[in-house]
JSON list of C-alpha atoms in Angstrom, two decimals:
[
{"chain": "A", "resi": 1310, "resn": "MET", "atom": "CA", "xyz": [105.50, -22.07, -132.23]},
{"chain": "A", "resi": 1311, "resn": "SER", "atom": "CA", "xyz": [106.43, -18.79, -130.64]},
{"chain": "A", "resi": 1312, "resn": "GLU", "atom": "CA", "xyz": [104.69, -17.55, -127.52]},
{"chain": "A", "resi": 1313, "resn": "SER", "atom": "CA", "xyz": [104.44, -14.04, -126.09]},
{"chain": "A", "resi": 1314, "resn": "TYR", "atom": "CA", "xyz": [106.35, -13.41, -122.87]},
{"chain": "A", "resi": 1315, "resn": "GLU", "atom": "CA", "xyz": [106.66, -10.52, -120.47]},
{"chain": "A", "resi": 1316, "resn": "MET", "atom": "CA", "xyz": [109.63, -10.19, -118.16]},
{"chain": "A", "resi": 1317, "resn": "LEU", "atom": "CA", "xyz": [109.97, -7.69, -115.36]},
{"chain": "A", "resi": 1318, "resn": "TYR", "atom": "CA", "xyz": [113.24, -7.38, -113.51]},
{"chain": "A", "resi": 1319, "resn": "ILE", "atom": "CA", "xyz": [114.54, -5.07, -110.82]},
{"chain": "A", "resi": 1320, "resn": "LEU", "atom": "CA", "xyz": [118.08, -3.70, -110.80]},
{"chain": "A", "resi": 1321, "resn": "ARG", "atom": "CA", "xyz": [120.02, -2.38, -107.81]},
{"chain": "A", "resi": 1322, "resn": "PRO", "atom": "CA", "xyz": [119.09, 1.26, -107.10]},
{"chain": "A", "resi": 1323, "resn": "SER", "atom": "CA", "xyz": [122.73, 2.35, -106.81]},
{"chain": "A", "resi": 1324, "resn": "LEU", "atom": "CA", "xyz": [123.41, 1.81, -110.53]},
{"chain": "A", "resi": 1325, "resn": "SER", "atom": "CA", "xyz": [124.14, 4.88, -112.65]},
{"chain": "A", "resi": 1326, "resn": "GLU", "atom": "CA", "xyz": [122.14, 5.68, -115.79]},
{"chain": "A", "resi": 1327, "resn": "GLU", "atom": "CA", "xyz": [125.00, 4.32, -117.92]},
{"chain": "A", "resi": 1328, "resn": "GLN", "atom": "CA", "xyz": [125.21, 1.08, -115.93]},
{"chain": "A", "resi": 1329, "resn": "VAL", "atom": "CA", "xyz": [121.44, 0.60, -116.25]},
{"chain": "A", "resi": 1330, "resn": "GLN", "atom": "CA", "xyz": [121.70, 0.99, -120.03]},
{"chain": "A", "resi": 1331, "resn": "GLN", "atom": "CA", "xyz": [124.56, -1.54, -120.10]},
{"chain": "A", "resi": 1332, "resn": "GLU", "atom": "CA", "xyz": [122.52, -4.09, -118.15]},
{"chain": "A", "resi": 1333, "resn": "VAL", "atom": "CA", "xyz": [119.45, -3.58, -120.34]},
{"chain": "A", "resi": 1334, "resn": "SER", "atom": "CA", "xyz": [121.56, -3.89, -123.50]},
{"chain": "A", "resi": 1335, "resn": "LYS", "atom": "CA", "xyz": [123.19, -7.05, -122.15]},
{"chain": "A", "resi": 1336, "resn": "TYR", "atom": "CA", "xyz": [119.84, -8.80, -121.70]},
{"chain": "A", "resi": 1337, "resn": "GLU", "atom": "CA", "xyz": [118.46, -7.48, -125.00]},
{"chain": "A", "resi": 1338, "resn": "ASP", "atom": "CA", "xyz": [121.53, -8.85, -126.81]},
{"chain": "A", "resi": 1339, "resn": "PHE", "atom": "CA", "xyz": [121.13, -12.12, -124.93]},
{"chain": "A", "resi": 1340, "resn": "LEU", "atom": "CA", "xyz": [117.57, -12.50, -126.23]},
{"chain": "A", "resi": 1341, "resn": "LYS", "atom": "CA", "xyz": [118.56, -11.45, -129.76]},
{"chain": "A", "resi": 1342, "resn": "GLU", "atom": "CA", "xyz": [121.11, -14.30, -129.80]},
{"chain": "A", "resi": 1343, "resn": "TYR", "atom": "CA", "xyz": [118.17, -16.67, -129.28]},
{"chain": "A", "resi": 1344, "resn": "ASN", "atom": "CA", "xyz": [116.29, -15.09, -132.21]},
{"chain": "A", "resi": 1345, "resn": "VAL", "atom": "CA", "xyz": [113.36, -13.63, -130.30]},
{"chain": "A", "resi": 1346, "resn": "ILE", "atom": "CA", "xyz": [111.07, -11.37, -132.28]},
{"chain": "A", "resi": 1347, "resn": "ASP", "atom": "CA", "xyz": [109.20, -8.18, -131.43]},
{"chain": "A", "resi": 1348, "resn": "LEU", "atom": "CA", "xyz": [111.46, -7.27, -128.49]},
{"chain": "A", "resi": 1349, "resn": "GLN", "atom": "CA", "xyz": [110.19, -4.19, -126.64]},
{"chain": "A", "resi": 1350, "resn": "THR", "atom": "CA", "xyz": [111.90, -2.75, -123.57]},
{"chain": "A", "resi": 1351, "resn": "LYS", "atom": "CA", "xyz": [110.55, -0.16, -121.14]},
{"chain": "A", "resi": 1352, "resn": "ILE", "atom": "CA", "xyz": [112.63, 1.26, -118.30]},
{"chain": "A", "resi": 1353, "resn": "TRP", "atom": "CA", "xyz": [110.21, 2.31, -115.58]},
{"chain": "A", "resi": 1354, "resn": "GLY", "atom": "CA", "xyz": [112.92, 3.96, -113.53]},
{"chain": "A", "resi": 1355, "resn": "LYS", "atom": "CA", "xyz": [113.59, 3.94, -109.80]},
{"chain": "A", "resi": 1356, "resn": "ARG", "atom": "CA", "xyz": [110.60, 3.01, -107.65]},
{"chain": "A", "resi": 1357, "resn": "ARG", "atom": "CA", "xyz": [109.96, 2.07, -104.06]},
{"chain": "A", "resi": 1358, "resn": "LEU", "atom": "CA", "xyz": [109.78, -1.68, -103.40]},
{"chain": "A", "resi": 1359, "resn": "ALA", "atom": "CA", "xyz": [106.72, -3.09, -101.62]},
{"chain": "A", "resi": 1360, "resn": "TYR", "atom": "CA", "xyz": [109.08, -4.79, -99.16]},
{"chain": "A", "resi": 1361, "resn": "PRO", "atom": "CA", "xyz": [112.86, -4.85, -98.73]},
{"chain": "A", "resi": 1362, "resn": "ILE", "atom": "CA", "xyz": [114.74, -7.19, -101.07]},
{"chain": "A", "resi": 1363, "resn": "GLN", "atom": "CA", "xyz": [118.37, -7.95, -100.15]},
{"chain": "A", "resi": 1364, "resn": "ARG", "atom": "CA", "xyz": [118.32, -4.86, -97.89]},
{"chain": "A", "resi": 1365, "resn": "TYR", "atom": "CA", "xyz": [117.23, -2.57, -100.75]},
{"chain": "A", "resi": 1366, "resn": "PHE", "atom": "CA", "xyz": [114.16, -0.37, -100.36]},
{"chain": "A", "resi": 1367, "resn": "ASP", "atom": "CA", "xyz": [114.19, 0.97, -103.95]},
{"chain": "A", "resi": 1368, "resn": "GLY", "atom": "CA", "xyz": [114.90, -0.62, -107.31]},
{"chain": "A", "resi": 1369, "resn": "ILE", "atom": "CA", "xyz": [115.12, 0.23, -110.99]},
{"chain": "A", "resi": 1370, "resn": "TYR", "atom": "CA", "xyz": [112.30, -1.55, -112.81]},
{"chain": "A", "resi": 1371, "resn": "VAL", "atom": "CA", "xyz": [112.72, -2.80, -116.40]},
{"chain": "A", "resi": 1372, "resn": "GLN", "atom": "CA", "xyz": [110.04, -4.53, -118.47]},
{"chain": "A", "resi": 1373, "resn": "MET", "atom": "CA", "xyz": [110.74, -6.58, -121.60]},
{"chain": "A", "resi": 1374, "resn": "ASN", "atom": "CA", "xyz": [108.06, -8.00, -123.89]},
{"chain": "A", "resi": 1375, "resn": "TYR", "atom": "CA", "xyz": [109.02, -10.44, -126.63]},
{"chain": "A", "resi": 1376, "resn": "GLN", "atom": "CA", "xyz": [107.94, -13.45, -128.65]},
{"chain": "A", "resi": 1377, "resn": "GLY", "atom": "CA", "xyz": [110.00, -16.58, -128.62]},
{"chain": "A", "resi": 1378, "resn": "GLU", "atom": "CA", "xyz": [110.29, -20.22, -127.68]},
{"chain": "A", "resi": 1379, "resn": "GLY", "atom": "CA", "xyz": [110.07, -21.60, -124.15]},
{"chain": "A", "resi": 1380, "resn": "PRO", "atom": "CA", "xyz": [113.65, -22.94, -123.96]},
{"chain": "A", "resi": 1381, "resn": "GLN", "atom": "CA", "xyz": [115.00, -19.39, -124.37]},
{"chain": "A", "resi": 1382, "resn": "ILE", "atom": "CA", "xyz": [113.78, -18.40, -120.92]},
{"chain": "A", "resi": 1383, "resn": "ALA", "atom": "CA", "xyz": [115.94, -20.71, -118.79]},
{"chain": "A", "resi": 1384, "resn": "PRO", "atom": "CA", "xyz": [119.35, -19.37, -119.91]},
{"chain": "A", "resi": 1385, "resn": "LEU", "atom": "CA", "xyz": [118.18, -15.77, -119.51]},
{"chain": "A", "resi": 1386, "resn": "GLU", "atom": "CA", "xyz": [116.86, -16.40, -116.00]},
{"chain": "A", "resi": 1387, "resn": "ARG", "atom": "CA", "xyz": [120.08, -18.22, -115.11]},
{"chain": "A", "resi": 1388, "resn": "ALA", "atom": "CA", "xyz": [122.11, -15.20, -116.24]},
{"chain": "A", "resi": 1389, "resn": "MET", "atom": "CA", "xyz": [119.92, -12.91, -114.14]},
{"chain": "A", "resi": 1390, "resn": "ARG", "atom": "CA", "xyz": [120.13, -15.18, -111.11]},
{"chain": "A", "resi": 1391, "resn": "LEU", "atom": "CA", "xyz": [123.95, -15.09, -111.30]},
{"chain": "A", "resi": 1392, "resn": "SER", "atom": "CA", "xyz": [124.09, -11.32, -111.83]},
{"chain": "A", "resi": 1393, "resn": "GLU", "atom": "CA", "xyz": [124.75, -9.14, -108.80]},
{"chain": "A", "resi": 1394, "resn": "GLU", "atom": "CA", "xyz": [122.95, -6.23, -110.47]},
{"chain": "A", "resi": 1395, "resn": "VAL", "atom": "CA", "xyz": [119.54, -7.96, -110.69]},
{"chain": "A", "resi": 1396, "resn": "ILE", "atom": "CA", "xyz": [117.77, -8.24, -107.34]},
{"chain": "A", "resi": 1397, "resn": "ARG", "atom": "CA", "xyz": [114.53, -9.83, -108.61]},
{"chain": "A", "resi": 1398, "resn": "TYR", "atom": "CA", "xyz": [113.01, -11.05, -111.89]},
{"chain": "A", "resi": 1399, "resn": "LEU", "atom": "CA", "xyz": [109.80, -12.65, -113.11]},
{"chain": "A", "resi": 1400, "resn": "THR", "atom": "CA", "xyz": [108.81, -14.04, -116.51]},
{"chain": "A", "resi": 1401, "resn": "ILE", "atom": "CA", "xyz": [105.22, -14.79, -117.48]},
{"chain": "A", "resi": 1402, "resn": "LYS", "atom": "CA", "xyz": [103.62, -16.17, -120.62]},
{"chain": "A", "resi": 1403, "resn": "VAL", "atom": "CA", "xyz": [101.12, -13.63, -121.96]},
{"chain": "A", "resi": 1404, "resn": "LYS", "atom": "CA", "xyz": [97.77, -15.14, -122.77]},
{"chain": "A", "resi": 1405, "resn": "LYS", "atom": "CA", "xyz": [96.39, -14.25, -126.18]},
{"chain": "A", "resi": 1406, "resn": "VAL", "atom": "CA", "xyz": [92.99, -12.65, -125.70]},
{"chain": "A", "resi": 1407, "resn": "ALA", "atom": "CA", "xyz": [90.29, -13.33, -128.25]},
{"chain": "A", "resi": 1408, "resn": "SER", "atom": "CA", "xyz": [88.96, -10.20, -129.94]},
{"chain": "A", "resi": 1409, "resn": "LYS", "atom": "CA", "xyz": [85.42, -10.85, -128.59]},
{"chain": "A", "resi": 1410, "resn": "GLU", "atom": "CA", "xyz": [86.73, -10.91, -125.02]},
{"chain": "A", "resi": 1411, "resn": "LEU", "atom": "CA", "xyz": [88.73, -7.75, -125.64]},
{"chain": "A", "resi": 1412, "resn": "ASP", "atom": "CA", "xyz": [85.70, -5.95, -127.11]},
{"chain": "A", "resi": 1413, "resn": "ALA", "atom": "CA", "xyz": [83.59, -7.00, -124.12]},
{"chain": "A", "resi": 1414, "resn": "ASP", "atom": "CA", "xyz": [86.23, -5.69, -121.71]},
{"chain": "A", "resi": 1415, "resn": "VAL", "atom": "CA", "xyz": [86.48, -2.37, -123.57]},
{"chain": "A", "resi": 1416, "resn": "GLY", "atom": "CA", "xyz": [82.68, -2.01, -123.58]},
{"chain": "A", "resi": 1417, "resn": "ALA", "atom": "CA", "xyz": [82.49, -2.70, -119.85]},
{"chain": "A", "resi": 1418, "resn": "GLN", "atom": "CA", "xyz": [85.28, -0.17, -119.19]},
{"chain": "A", "resi": 1419, "resn": "GLU", "atom": "CA", "xyz": [83.46, 2.52, -121.22]},
{"chain": "A", "resi": 1420, "resn": "GLU", "atom": "CA", "xyz": [80.22, 1.88, -119.29]},
{"chain": "A", "resi": 1421, "resn": "LEU", "atom": "CA", "xyz": [82.09, 2.19, -116.02]},
{"chain": "A", "resi": 1422, "resn": "GLU", "atom": "CA", "xyz": [83.70, 5.47, -117.08]},
{"chain": "A", "resi": 1423, "resn": "GLN", "atom": "CA", "xyz": [80.31, 6.87, -118.13]},
{"chain": "A", "resi": 1424, "resn": "ALA", "atom": "CA", "xyz": [78.80, 5.88, -114.78]},
{"chain": "A", "resi": 1425, "resn": "VAL", "atom": "CA", "xyz": [81.65, 7.58, -112.91]},
{"chain": "A", "resi": 1426, "resn": "ASP", "atom": "CA", "xyz": [81.36, 10.75, -115.00]},
{"chain": "A", "resi": 1427, "resn": "SER", "atom": "CA", "xyz": [77.60, 10.99, -114.35]}
]
């Protein structure tokens, strides 16, 4: 049974645009080898880190969302851990939200926005 996952990783800030694309493509291809489905990648760009990591104050953030099996995560994280370009990574399993919960959250958000506008 496939689960939904979200991975956020941070690349060294000194990488060029081309090198960033190469790194992103490398990890996308890695996941495609493991037959993940619905792979979506967003490059957030260079942002300030909350605290220094390996003496870096900035990093290039990349987010990947995909559906796959649990055993696919370990080899990907191992590849990132061994890479000198990745300074931090995190993978989480995305919880599927029931439509009733989602509707309740949307309704509460709309009420809050109306109260703020008033």
